[in-house]
Amino acid sequence: QYPTKAAIATRPCLISAILSLGGASAFMPAGKSTQASMKLGAETKADLEVLAKELNPIVGFYDPMNLAEGDFYNMGEEATVGFLRHAEIKHGRVAMAAFVGYCVQSNFIFPWPQHLDGTTGPGLEFSPEQQWDMIPEAAKWQIFTLIGLLEIWDETGGGSLDHYMRGRKPGQYPSAQLFRDNVHFCLDLYDPFGFSKNRSEEKKARGLKAEVNNGRLAMLGIFGFLSADKVPGSVPILDTLGATTPYDGNVMIPFEGNFHL
């Protein structure tokens, strides 16, 4: 919930790397090489139907809004499916981080000073939602700025990868190699210590399927917590476990609680 010194130090690292991407070149239309990679790595609705059975044989393919039949940005079926696949994996990862963060934040806070006045963050008597409302606006903007920089890095492919709507493997986050080559050492967001580099493609594909399922479960989990705190009795099992703290704010308005610096 709170910005750390490491998070603050990461921002200039990302800014420098993003500026070194070459400006608008990262957003130029796909060239011949990109189109070729798209033909090799792109997925279609038929691929989604097969994948859905592998992920959950009981539910199978479920697309009530017919998103897979769309034509996002007039870029065709493969680009649309690439957008949807990447979006689901990304949202699943965020949900997993949020779920774990919620559990940790409900039971532990960093004891060292976190504000300029030398105080720590709100105590454990407050729920994570209440803790968020109580931290300074500047801290919230630090968090959102870091998220925005990570999103830009993803959208630009780190200066080395195709866009995920143009053939990039779904869920593949760009390496920080461009920054390491031009500025100084910086760990990758994905697999920073290289534990997965020697894994076979089969194991990586199986791991990604497990990640999708875990992400879907985490999305239900984090919204279960938020719903239980906001609407008493909406998630009876959490009430029974005593895992709820009534919250009268609005989690969809991140700056509602406080604007102090």
Short mmCIF file of N, CA and C in Angstrom, two decimals, residues 115 117 131-141 255 257-261:
data_model
loop_
_atom_site.label_atom_id
_atom_site.label_comp_id
_atom_site.label_asym_id
_atom_site.label_seq_id
_atom_site.Cartn_x
_atom_site.Cartn_y
_atom_site.Cartn_z
N HIS A 115 6.57 8.43 6.22
CA HIS A 115 6.19 9.78 5.83
C HIS A 115 7.30 10.76 6.17
N ASP A 117 7.26 13.27 7.95
CA ASP A 117 7.27 13.69 9.36
C ASP A 117 7.78 12.58 10.29
N GLN A 131 -6.83 2.16 5.25
CA GLN A 131 -5.42 2.54 5.24
C GLN A 131 -5.10 3.35 3.98
N TRP A 132 -5.64 2.91 2.86
CA TRP A 132 -5.41 3.64 1.61
C TRP A 132 -5.95 5.07 1.71
N ASP A 133 -7.15 5.22 2.23
CA ASP A 133 -7.74 6.56 2.35
C ASP A 133 -6.90 7.47 3.25
N MET A 134 -6.17 6.89 4.19
CA MET A 134 -5.46 7.69 5.19
C MET A 134 -4.05 8.09 4.78
N ILE A 135 -3.49 7.49 3.75
CA ILE A 135 -2.12 7.86 3.36
C ILE A 135 -2.16 9.16 2.55
N PRO A 136 -1.07 9.93 2.52
CA PRO A 136 -1.05 11.21 1.83
C PRO A 136 -1.29 11.08 0.33
N GLU A 137 -1.81 12.14 -0.26
CA GLU A 137 -2.06 12.14 -1.70
C GLU A 137 -0.78 11.94 -2.49
N ALA A 138 0.33 12.53 -2.00
CA ALA A 138 1.60 12.40 -2.71
C ALA A 138 2.02 10.93 -2.81
N ALA A 139 1.75 10.16 -1.76
CA ALA A 139 2.09 8.73 -1.78
C ALA A 139 1.26 7.99 -2.82
N LYS A 140 -0.02 8.36 -2.91
CA LYS A 140 -0.89 7.73 -3.90
C LYS A 140 -0.41 8.04 -5.31
N TRP A 141 0.01 9.29 -5.55
CA TRP A 141 0.49 9.66 -6.88
C TRP A 141 1.79 8.95 -7.22
N PHE A 255 -9.17 8.75 -4.65
CA PHE A 255 -8.75 9.95 -3.95
C PHE A 255 -9.87 10.56 -3.10
N GLY A 257 -10.85 9.76 -0.02
CA GLY A 257 -10.66 9.86 1.40
C GLY A 257 -9.84 11.04 1.88
N ASN A 258 -8.77 11.39 1.13
CA ASN A 258 -7.88 12.41 1.67
C ASN A 258 -7.04 13.04 0.56
N PHE A 259 -6.84 14.33 0.63
CA PHE A 259 -6.02 15.04 -0.34
C PHE A 259 -4.84 15.74 0.31
N HIS A 260 -4.53 15.37 1.56
CA HIS A 260 -3.43 16.07 2.23
C HIS A 260 -2.10 15.55 1.70
N LEU A 261 -1.08 16.40 1.73
CA LEU A 261 0.25 16.04 1.25
C LEU A 261 1.13 15.50 2.40
#
